[in-house]
Tab-separated table of C-alpha atoms and ligand atoms in Angstrom:
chain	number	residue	atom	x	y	z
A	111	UNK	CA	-28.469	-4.390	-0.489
A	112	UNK	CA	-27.682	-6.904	-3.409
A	113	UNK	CA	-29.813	-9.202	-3.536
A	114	UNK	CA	-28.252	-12.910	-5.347
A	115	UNK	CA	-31.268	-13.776	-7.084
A	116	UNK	CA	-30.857	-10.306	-8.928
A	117	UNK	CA	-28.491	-10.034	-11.847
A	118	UNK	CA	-28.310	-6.185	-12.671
A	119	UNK	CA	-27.597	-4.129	-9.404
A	120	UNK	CA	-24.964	-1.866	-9.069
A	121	UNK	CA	-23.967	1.442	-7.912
A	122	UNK	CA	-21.982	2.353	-10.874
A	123	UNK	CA	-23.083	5.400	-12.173
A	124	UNK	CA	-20.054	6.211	-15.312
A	125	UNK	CA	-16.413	6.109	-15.594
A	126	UNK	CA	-14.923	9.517	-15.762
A	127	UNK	CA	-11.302	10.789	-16.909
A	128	UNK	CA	-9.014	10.758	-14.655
A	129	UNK	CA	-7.342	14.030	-15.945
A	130	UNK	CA	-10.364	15.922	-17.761
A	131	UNK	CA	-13.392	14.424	-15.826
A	132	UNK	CA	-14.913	13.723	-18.967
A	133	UNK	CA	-18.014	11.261	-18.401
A	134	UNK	CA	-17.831	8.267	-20.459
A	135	UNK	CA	-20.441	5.636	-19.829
A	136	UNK	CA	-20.592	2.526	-18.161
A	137	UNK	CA	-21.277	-0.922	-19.826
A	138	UNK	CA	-19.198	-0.670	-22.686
A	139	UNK	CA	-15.098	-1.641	-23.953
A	140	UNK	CA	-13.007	1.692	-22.734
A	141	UNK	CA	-9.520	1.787	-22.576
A	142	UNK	CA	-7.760	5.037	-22.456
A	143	UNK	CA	-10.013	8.091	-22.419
A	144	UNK	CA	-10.007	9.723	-25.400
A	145	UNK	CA	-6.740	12.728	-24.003
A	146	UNK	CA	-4.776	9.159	-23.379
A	147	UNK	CA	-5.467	9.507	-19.581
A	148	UNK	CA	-6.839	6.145	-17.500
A	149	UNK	CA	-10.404	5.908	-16.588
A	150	UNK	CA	-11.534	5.909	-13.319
A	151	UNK	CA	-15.270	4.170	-12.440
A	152	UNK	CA	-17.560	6.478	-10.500
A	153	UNK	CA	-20.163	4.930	-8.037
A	154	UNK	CA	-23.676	6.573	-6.435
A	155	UNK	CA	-22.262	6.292	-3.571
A	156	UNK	CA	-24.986	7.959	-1.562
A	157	UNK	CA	-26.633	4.906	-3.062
A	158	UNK	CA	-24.307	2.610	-1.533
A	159	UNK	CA	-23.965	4.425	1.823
A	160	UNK	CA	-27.932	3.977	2.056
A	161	UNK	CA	-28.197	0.032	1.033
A	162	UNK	CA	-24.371	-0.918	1.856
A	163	UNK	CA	-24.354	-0.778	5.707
A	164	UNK	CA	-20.975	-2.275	7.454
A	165	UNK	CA	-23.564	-4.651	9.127
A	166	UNK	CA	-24.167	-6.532	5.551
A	167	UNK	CA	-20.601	-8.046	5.812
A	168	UNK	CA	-21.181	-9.837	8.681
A	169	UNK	CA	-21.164	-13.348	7.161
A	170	UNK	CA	-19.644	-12.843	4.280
A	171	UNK	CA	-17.127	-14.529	2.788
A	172	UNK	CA	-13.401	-13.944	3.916
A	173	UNK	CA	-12.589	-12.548	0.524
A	174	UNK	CA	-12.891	-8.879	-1.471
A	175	UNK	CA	-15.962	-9.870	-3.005
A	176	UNK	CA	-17.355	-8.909	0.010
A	177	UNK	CA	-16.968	-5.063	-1.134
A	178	UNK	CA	-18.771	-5.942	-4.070
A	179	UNK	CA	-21.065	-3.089	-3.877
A	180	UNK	CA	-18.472	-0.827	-4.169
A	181	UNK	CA	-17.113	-3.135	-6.786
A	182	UNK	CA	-18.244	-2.614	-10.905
A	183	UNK	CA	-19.482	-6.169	-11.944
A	184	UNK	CA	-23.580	-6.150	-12.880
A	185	UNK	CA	-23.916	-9.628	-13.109
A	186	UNK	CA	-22.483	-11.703	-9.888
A	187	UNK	CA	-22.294	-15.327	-12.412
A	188	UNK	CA	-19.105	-13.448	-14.333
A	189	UNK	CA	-17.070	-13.339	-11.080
A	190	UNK	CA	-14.235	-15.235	-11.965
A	191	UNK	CA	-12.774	-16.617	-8.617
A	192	UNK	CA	-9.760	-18.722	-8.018
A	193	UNK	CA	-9.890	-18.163	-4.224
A	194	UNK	CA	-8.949	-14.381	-3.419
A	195	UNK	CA	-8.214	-14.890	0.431
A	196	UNK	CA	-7.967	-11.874	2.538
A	197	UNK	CA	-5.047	-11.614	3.393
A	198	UNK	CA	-2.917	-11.164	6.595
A	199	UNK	CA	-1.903	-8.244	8.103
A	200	UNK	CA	1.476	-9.469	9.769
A	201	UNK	CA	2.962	-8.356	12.929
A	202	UNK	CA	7.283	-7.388	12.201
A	203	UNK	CA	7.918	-7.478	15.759
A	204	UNK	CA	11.402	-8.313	15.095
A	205	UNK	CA	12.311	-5.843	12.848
A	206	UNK	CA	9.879	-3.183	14.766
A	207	UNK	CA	12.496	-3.630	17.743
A	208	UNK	CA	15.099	-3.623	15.834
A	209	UNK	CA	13.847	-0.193	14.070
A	210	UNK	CA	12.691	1.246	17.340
A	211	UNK	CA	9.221	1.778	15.687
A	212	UNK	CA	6.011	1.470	17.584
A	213	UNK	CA	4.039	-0.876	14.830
A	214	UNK	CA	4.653	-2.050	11.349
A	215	UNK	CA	2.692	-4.314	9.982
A	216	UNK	CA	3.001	-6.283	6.631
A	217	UNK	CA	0.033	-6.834	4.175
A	218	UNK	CA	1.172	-10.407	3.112
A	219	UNK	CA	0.145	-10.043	-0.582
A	220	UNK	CA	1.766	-13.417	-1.690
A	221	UNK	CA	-0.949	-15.493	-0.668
A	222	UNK	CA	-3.445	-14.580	-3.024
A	223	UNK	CA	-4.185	-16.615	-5.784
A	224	UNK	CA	-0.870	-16.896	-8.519
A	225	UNK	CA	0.962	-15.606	-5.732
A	226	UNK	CA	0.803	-11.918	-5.774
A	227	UNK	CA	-1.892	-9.093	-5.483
A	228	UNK	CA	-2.006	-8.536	-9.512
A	229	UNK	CA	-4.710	-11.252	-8.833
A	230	UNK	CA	-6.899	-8.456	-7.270
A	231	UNK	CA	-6.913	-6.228	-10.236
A	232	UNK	CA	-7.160	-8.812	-12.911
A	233	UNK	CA	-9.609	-10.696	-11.354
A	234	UNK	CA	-11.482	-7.661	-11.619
A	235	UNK	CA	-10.420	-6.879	-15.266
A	236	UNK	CA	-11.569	-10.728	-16.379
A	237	UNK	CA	-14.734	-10.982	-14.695
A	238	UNK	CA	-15.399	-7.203	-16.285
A	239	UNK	CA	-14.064	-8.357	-19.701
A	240	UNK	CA	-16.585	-11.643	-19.627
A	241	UNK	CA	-19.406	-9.035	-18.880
A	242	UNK	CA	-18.227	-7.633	-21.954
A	243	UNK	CA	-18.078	-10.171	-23.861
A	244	UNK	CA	-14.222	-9.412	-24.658
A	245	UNK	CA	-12.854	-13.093	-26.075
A	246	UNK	CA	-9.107	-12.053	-26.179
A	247	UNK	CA	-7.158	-10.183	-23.451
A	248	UNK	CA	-3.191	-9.062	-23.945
A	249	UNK	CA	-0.532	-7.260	-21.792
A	250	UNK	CA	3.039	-6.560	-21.295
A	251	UNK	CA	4.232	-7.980	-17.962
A	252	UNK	CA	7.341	-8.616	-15.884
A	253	UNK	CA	5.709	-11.520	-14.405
A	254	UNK	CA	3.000	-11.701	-11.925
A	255	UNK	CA	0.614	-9.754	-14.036
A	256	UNK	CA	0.963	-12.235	-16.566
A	257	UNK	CA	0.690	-14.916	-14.364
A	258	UNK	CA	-2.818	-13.541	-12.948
A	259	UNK	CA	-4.020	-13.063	-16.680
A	260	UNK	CA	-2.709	-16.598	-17.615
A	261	UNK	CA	-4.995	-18.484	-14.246
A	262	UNK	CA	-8.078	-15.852	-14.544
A	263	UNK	CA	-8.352	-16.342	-18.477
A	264	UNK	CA	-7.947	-20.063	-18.282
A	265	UNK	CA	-10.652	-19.711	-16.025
A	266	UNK	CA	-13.214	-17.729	-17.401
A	267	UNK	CA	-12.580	-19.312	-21.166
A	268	UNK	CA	-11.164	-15.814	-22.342
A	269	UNK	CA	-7.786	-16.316	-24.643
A	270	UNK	CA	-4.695	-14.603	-23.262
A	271	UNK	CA	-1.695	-13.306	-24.541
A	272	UNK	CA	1.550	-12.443	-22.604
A	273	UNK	CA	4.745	-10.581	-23.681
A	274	UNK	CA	7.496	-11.076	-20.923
A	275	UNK	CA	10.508	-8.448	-21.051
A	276	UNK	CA	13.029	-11.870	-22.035
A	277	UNK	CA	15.695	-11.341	-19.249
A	278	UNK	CA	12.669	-11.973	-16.911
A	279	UNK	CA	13.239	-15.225	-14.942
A	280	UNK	CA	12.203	-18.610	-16.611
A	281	UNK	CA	10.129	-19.622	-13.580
A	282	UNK	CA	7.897	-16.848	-14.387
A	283	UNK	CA	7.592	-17.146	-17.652
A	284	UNK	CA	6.635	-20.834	-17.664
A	285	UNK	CA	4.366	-20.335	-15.144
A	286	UNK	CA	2.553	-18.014	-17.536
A	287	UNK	CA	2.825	-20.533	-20.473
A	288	UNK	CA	1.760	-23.727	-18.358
A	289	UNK	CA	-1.451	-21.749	-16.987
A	290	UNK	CA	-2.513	-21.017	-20.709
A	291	UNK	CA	-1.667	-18.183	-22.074
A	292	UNK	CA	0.234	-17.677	-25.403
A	293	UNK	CA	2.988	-16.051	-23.907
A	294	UNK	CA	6.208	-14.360	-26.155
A	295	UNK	CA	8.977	-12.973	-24.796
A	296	UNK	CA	10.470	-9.978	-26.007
A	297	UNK	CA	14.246	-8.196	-26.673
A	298	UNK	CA	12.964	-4.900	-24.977
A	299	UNK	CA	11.615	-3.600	-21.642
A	300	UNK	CA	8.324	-3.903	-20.443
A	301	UNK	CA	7.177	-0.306	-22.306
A	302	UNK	CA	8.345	-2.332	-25.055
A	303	UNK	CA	6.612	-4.821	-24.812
A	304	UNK	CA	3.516	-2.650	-24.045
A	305	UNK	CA	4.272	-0.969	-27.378
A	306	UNK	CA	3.743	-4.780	-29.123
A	307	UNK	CA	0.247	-5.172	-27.713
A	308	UNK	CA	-1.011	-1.316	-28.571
A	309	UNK	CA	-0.178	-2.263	-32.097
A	310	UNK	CA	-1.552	-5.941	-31.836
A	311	UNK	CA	-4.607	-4.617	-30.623
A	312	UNK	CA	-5.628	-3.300	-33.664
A	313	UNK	CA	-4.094	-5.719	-35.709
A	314	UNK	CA	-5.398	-9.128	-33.430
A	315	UNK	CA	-8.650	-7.842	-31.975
A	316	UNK	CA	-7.056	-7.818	-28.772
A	317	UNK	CA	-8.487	-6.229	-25.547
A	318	UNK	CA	-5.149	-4.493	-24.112
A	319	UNK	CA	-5.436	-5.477	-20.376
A	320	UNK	CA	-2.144	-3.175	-19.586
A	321	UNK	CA	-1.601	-1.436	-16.063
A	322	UNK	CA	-4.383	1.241	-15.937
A	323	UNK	CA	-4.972	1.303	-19.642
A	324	UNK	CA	-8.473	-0.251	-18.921
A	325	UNK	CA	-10.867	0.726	-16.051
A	326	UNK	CA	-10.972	-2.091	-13.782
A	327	UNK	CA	-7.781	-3.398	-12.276
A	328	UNK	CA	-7.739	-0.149	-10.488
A	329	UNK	CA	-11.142	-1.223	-8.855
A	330	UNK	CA	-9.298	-4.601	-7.830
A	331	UNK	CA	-6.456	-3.065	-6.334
A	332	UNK	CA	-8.580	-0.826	-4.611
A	333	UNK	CA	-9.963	-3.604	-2.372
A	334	UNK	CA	-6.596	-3.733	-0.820
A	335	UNK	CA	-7.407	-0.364	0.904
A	336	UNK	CA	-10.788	-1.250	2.120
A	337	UNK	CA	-9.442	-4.660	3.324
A	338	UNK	CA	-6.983	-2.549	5.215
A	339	UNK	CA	-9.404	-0.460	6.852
A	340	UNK	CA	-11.806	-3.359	7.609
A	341	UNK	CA	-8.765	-5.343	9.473
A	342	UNK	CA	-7.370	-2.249	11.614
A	343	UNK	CA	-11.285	-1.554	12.596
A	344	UNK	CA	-11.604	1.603	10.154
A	345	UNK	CA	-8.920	3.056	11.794
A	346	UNK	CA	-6.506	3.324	8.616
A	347	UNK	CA	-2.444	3.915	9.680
A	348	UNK	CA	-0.189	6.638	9.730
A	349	UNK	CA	1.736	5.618	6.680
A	350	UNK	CA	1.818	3.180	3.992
A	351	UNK	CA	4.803	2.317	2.358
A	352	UNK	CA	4.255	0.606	-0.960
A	353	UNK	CA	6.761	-0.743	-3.613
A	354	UNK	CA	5.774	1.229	-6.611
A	355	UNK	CA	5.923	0.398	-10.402
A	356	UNK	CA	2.695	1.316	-12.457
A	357	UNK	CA	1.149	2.784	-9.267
A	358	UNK	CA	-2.253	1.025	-9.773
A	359	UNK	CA	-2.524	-0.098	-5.861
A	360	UNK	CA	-1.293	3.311	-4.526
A	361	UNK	CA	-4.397	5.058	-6.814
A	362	UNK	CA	-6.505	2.241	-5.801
A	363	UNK	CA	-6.187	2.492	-2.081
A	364	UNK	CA	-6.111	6.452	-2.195
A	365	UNK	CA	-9.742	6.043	-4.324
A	366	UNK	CA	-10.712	3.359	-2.001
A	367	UNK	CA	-10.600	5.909	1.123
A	368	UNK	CA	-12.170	8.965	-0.548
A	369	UNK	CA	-15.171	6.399	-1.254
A	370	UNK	CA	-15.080	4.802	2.095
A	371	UNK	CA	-15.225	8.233	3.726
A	372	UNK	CA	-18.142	9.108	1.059
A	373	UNK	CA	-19.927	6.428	2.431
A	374	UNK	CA	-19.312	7.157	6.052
A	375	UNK	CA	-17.424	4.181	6.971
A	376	UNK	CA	-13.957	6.008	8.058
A	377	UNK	CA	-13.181	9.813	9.016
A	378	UNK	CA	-11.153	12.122	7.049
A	379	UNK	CA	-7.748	11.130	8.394
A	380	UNK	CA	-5.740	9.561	5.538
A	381	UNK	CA	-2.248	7.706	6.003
A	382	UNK	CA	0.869	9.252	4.507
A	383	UNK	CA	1.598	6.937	0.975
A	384	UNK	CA	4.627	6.800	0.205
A	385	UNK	CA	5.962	5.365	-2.782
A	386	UNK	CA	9.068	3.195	-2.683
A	387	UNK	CA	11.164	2.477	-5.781
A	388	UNK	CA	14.345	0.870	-6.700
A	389	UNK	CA	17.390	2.906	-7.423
A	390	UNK	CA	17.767	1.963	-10.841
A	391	UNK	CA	14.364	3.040	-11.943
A	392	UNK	CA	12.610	6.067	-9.660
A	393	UNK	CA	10.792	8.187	-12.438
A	394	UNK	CA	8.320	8.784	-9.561
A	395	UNK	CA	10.998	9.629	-7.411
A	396	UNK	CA	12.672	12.340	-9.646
A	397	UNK	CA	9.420	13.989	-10.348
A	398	UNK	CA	8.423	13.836	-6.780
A	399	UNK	CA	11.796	15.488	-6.203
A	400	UNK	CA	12.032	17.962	-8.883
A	401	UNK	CA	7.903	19.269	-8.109
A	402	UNK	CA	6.780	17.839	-11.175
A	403	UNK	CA	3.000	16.430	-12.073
A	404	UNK	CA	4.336	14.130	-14.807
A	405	UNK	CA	7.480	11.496	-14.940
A	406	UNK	CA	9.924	11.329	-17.508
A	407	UNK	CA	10.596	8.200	-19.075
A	408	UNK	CA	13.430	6.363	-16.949
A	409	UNK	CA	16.591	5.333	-19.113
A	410	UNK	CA	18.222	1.938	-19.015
A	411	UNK	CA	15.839	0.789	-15.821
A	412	UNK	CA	17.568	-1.721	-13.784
A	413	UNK	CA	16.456	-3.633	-10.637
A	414	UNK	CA	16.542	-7.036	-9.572
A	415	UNK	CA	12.793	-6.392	-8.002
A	416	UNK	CA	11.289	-6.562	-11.245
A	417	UNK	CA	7.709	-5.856	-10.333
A	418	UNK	CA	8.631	-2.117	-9.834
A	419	UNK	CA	11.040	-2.248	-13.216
A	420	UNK	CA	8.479	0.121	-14.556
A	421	UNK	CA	9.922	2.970	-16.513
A	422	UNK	CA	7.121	4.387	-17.457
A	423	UNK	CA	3.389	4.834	-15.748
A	424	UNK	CA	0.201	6.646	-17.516
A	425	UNK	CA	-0.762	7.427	-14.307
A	426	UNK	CA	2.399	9.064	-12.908
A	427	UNK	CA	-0.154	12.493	-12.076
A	428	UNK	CA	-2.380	10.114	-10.490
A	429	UNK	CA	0.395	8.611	-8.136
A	430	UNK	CA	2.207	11.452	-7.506
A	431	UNK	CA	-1.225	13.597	-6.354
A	432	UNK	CA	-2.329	10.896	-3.626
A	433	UNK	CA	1.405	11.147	-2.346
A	434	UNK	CA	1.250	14.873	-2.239
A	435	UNK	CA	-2.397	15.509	-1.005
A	436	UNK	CA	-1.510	12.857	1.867
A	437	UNK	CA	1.236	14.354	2.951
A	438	UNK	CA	3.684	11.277	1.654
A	439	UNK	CA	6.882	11.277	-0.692
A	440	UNK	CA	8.587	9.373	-2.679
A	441	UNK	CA	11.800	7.878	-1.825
A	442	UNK	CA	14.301	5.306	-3.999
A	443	UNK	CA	16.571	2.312	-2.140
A	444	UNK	CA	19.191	0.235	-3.348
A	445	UNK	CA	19.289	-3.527	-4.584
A	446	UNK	CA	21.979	-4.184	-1.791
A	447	UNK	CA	19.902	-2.478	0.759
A	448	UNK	CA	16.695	-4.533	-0.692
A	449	UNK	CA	18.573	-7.596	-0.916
A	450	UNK	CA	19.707	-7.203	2.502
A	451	UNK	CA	16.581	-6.659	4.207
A	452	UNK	CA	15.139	-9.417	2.360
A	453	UNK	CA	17.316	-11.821	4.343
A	454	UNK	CA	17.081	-9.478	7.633
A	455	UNK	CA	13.261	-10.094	7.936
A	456	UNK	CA	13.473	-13.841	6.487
A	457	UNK	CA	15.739	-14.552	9.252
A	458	UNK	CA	14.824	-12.704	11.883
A	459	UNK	CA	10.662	-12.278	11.872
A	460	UNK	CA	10.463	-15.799	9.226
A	461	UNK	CA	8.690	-13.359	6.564
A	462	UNK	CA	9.727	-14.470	3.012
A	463	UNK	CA	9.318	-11.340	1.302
A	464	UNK	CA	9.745	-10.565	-2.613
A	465	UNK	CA	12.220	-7.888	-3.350
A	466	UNK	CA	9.616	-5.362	-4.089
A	467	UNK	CA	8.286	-5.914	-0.459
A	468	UNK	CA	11.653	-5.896	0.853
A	469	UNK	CA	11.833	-2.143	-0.413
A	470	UNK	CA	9.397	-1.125	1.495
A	471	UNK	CA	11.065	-2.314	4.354
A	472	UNK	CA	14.328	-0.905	3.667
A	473	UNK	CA	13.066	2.388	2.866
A	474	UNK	CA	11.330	2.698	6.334
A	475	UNK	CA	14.622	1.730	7.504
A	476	UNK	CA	16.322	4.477	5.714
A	477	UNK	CA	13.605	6.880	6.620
A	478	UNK	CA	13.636	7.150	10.465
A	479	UNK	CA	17.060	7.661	9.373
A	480	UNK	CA	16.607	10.595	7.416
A	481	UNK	CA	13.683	12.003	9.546
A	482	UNK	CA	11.040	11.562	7.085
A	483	UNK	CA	9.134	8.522	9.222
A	484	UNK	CA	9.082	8.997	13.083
A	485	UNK	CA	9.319	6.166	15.216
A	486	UNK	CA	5.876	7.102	17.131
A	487	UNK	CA	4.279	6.045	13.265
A	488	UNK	CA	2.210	3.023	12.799
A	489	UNK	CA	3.196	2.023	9.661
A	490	UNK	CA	1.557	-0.683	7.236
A	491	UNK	CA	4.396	-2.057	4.427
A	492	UNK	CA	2.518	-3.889	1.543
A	493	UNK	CA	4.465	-7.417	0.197
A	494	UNK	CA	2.968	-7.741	-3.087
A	495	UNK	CA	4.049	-11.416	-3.861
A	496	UNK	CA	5.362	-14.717	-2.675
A	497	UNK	CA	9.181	-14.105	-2.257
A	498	UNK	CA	9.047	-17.946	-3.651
A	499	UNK	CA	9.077	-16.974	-7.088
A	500	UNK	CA	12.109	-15.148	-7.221
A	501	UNK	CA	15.665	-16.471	-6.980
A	502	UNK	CA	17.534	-17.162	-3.296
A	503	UNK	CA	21.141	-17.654	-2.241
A	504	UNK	CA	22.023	-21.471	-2.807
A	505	UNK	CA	22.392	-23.250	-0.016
A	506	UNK	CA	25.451	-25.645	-0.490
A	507	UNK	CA	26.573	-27.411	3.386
A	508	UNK	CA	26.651	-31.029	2.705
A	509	UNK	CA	26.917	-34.667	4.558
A	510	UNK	CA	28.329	-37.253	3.348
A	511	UNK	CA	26.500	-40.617	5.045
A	512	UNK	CA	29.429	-42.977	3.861
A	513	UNK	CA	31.687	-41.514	6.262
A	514	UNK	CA	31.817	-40.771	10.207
A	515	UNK	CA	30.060	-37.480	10.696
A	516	UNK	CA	31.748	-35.057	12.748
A	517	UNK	CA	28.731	-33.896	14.913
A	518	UNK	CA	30.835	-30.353	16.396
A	519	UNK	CA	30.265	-29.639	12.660
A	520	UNK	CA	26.486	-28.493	13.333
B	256	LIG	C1	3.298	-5.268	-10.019
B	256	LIG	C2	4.049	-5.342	-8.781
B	256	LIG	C3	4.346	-4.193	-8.037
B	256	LIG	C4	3.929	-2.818	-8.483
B	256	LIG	O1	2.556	-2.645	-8.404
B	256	LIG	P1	1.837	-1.363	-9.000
B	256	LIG	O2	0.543	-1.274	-8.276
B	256	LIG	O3	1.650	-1.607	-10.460
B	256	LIG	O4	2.713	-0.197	-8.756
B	256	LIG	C5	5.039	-4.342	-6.856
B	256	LIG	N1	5.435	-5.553	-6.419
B	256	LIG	C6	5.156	-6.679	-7.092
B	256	LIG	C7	5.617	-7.981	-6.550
B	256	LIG	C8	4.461	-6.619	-8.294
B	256	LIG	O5	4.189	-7.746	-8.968
């Protein structure tokens, strides 16, 4: 077990290609490996099945530092917290009737820390990056990614810098700016902006923190799936439905339950993941669709849920296995039918979701239609952020107190 008082214990063994299974080793900078594929870390985990009983979280604090042995930071005094709650698993009982279903539940992602579950992974990625000494961190974001880089730097005394896509909303974008970062935005997409900080990189010194182009935001998101596991009892669902951009939580979860199983803490059984995207931008979809391995760039990308406005992942193969080997698909929705089910579940089950959650829920909607989800399912839906950062309907009934109120108005 890790001991406090120790600085140096670990079970990570190396970090291995995720397409090649080249072994690169631990304790250094890695980005990319060296056929452009993301790394993945590798643990001993008959190590950590030994010393990492499910007894030793008894006591531990509510958060997914409590994994930590199945986590990559050496040295516990670079943790860089800002509060990383677990976070609720939420009873839809309204919309469960309504859908006929026998259980969905929604991961409430919004209330970690910056208000959406990129804290997980960059958490991760900044504590890792102060191990490494790394003094400047940079990424293309649509917004909460940013936003998680902006708090986590500030925090840890690492300089950040943040290139927004510039049609992404303003209350993102200052958010970014008044929590630190240098932040630019940018006439382009977010590949675009990705393309900026590949060539900055070089040019600045800068550590390029982008989705899955480094090691350990992977190993962040992946606490979501053994958070999941821990809440339902090791007992993981049927199916997960999760709004899906660069794919990094997907991976993460599907890595987190081969290692759980590895170290004896859940059976074989594995949900279904499916991977929801918008309309307007389904590269994952299409492949998923046409049998391919690899996604094609998406052209002229549009959806109002901008966290899954990703036309392009490096991990497409990695994505598009889990869904495959589990059994899952990949399935696009609308912005109306988003937009609508954003409201549905606000009004009827007082869940503010963010678009990207929404998805989820109105592709299980449009699932038991097809056939693809039964009702007999437990299904888990995973709201990635506060839906208080993005835009609602105004609101625009008015009283005037200067005048006799009409009371059969309310
Ligand atoms: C980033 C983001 C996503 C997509 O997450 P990936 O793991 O990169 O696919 C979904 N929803 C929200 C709100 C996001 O910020």
């Amino acid at each position: 077990m890790l001991d406090q008082s120790l600085d140096t214990q670990t079970f990570v063994s190396h970090l291995e290609c995720s397409e090649t299974g080249k072994v690169y080793p631990a304790d250094k900078i890695h980005n990319l490996s060296e056929t452009g594929k993301p790394l993945l870390v590798r643990y001993d985990l008959d190590a950590v099945k030994r010393f990492f009983p499910k007894t030793a979280l008894n006591g531990r604090l509510p958060e997914f530092w409590r994994y930590r042995e199945l986590l990559p930071i050496r040295n516990l005094k670079n943790i860089t917290r800002l509060g990383e709650v677990m976070t609720p698993l939420l009873p839809a009982t309204h919309l469960q009737s309504v859908l006929g279903m026998r259980s969905i539940l929604i991961k409430d992602e919004g209330r970690l820390p910056t208000g959406s579950f990129k804290a997980r992974g960059i958490a991760l990625a900044v504590s890792m990056a102060k191990e490494l000494g790394i003094k400047k961190m940079a990424m293309p974001t649509n917004g909460n990614a940013g936003a998680a880089l902006a708090a986590y730097c500030s925090q840890a005394g690492i300089e950040s810098y943040v290139f927004c896509p510039d049609d992404t909303p303003q209350v993102n974008i200052r958010e970014i700016a008044f929590q630190g970062a240098n932040t630019y935005t940018v006439n382009g997409l977010i590949n675009d902006c990705g393309k900026i900080v590949g060539e900055g990189k070089t040019a600045r010194g800068w550590f390029d923190v982008s989705t899955l182009k480094e090691p350990y935001r992977i190993e962040g998101k992946k606490t979501m799936g053994i958070e999941l596991a821990e809440q339902l009892d090791w007992q993981l669902p049927d199916a997960i439905l999760y709004p899906t951009g660069g794919g990094t939580g997907l991976i993460g979860m599907w890595k987190a339950f081969n290692e759980l199983e590895k170290i004896g803490w859940i059976d074989s059984r594995r949900p279904r993941m499916i991977a929801v995207q918008a309309s307007g931008c389904a590269p994952i979809v299409k492949a998923y669709n046409e049998g391919h391995r690899y996604a094609e760039l998406w052209q002229d990308a549009y959806t109002q849920a901008a966290g899954i406005r990703v036309p392009a992942a490096v991990g497409d193969f990695l994505i598009l296995d889990a869904i495959r080997e589990s059994n899952g698909f990949a399935t696009a929705v609308s912005d109306e039918a988003i937009l609508t089910m954003q409201a549905r579940v606000a009004q009827s089950d007082g869940i503010l979701l963010c678009p990207e959650g929404a998805a989820t829920a109105a592709a299980l909607a449009q699932e038991i239609d097809s056939g693809r989800i039964s009702k007999n399912e437990k299904v888990v839906l995973f709201n990635c952020a506060t839906g208080l950062k993005y835009p609602m309907p105004a609101s625009d009934q008015f009283v005037d107190r200067h005048f006799p109120i009409d009371y059969n108005q309310f």
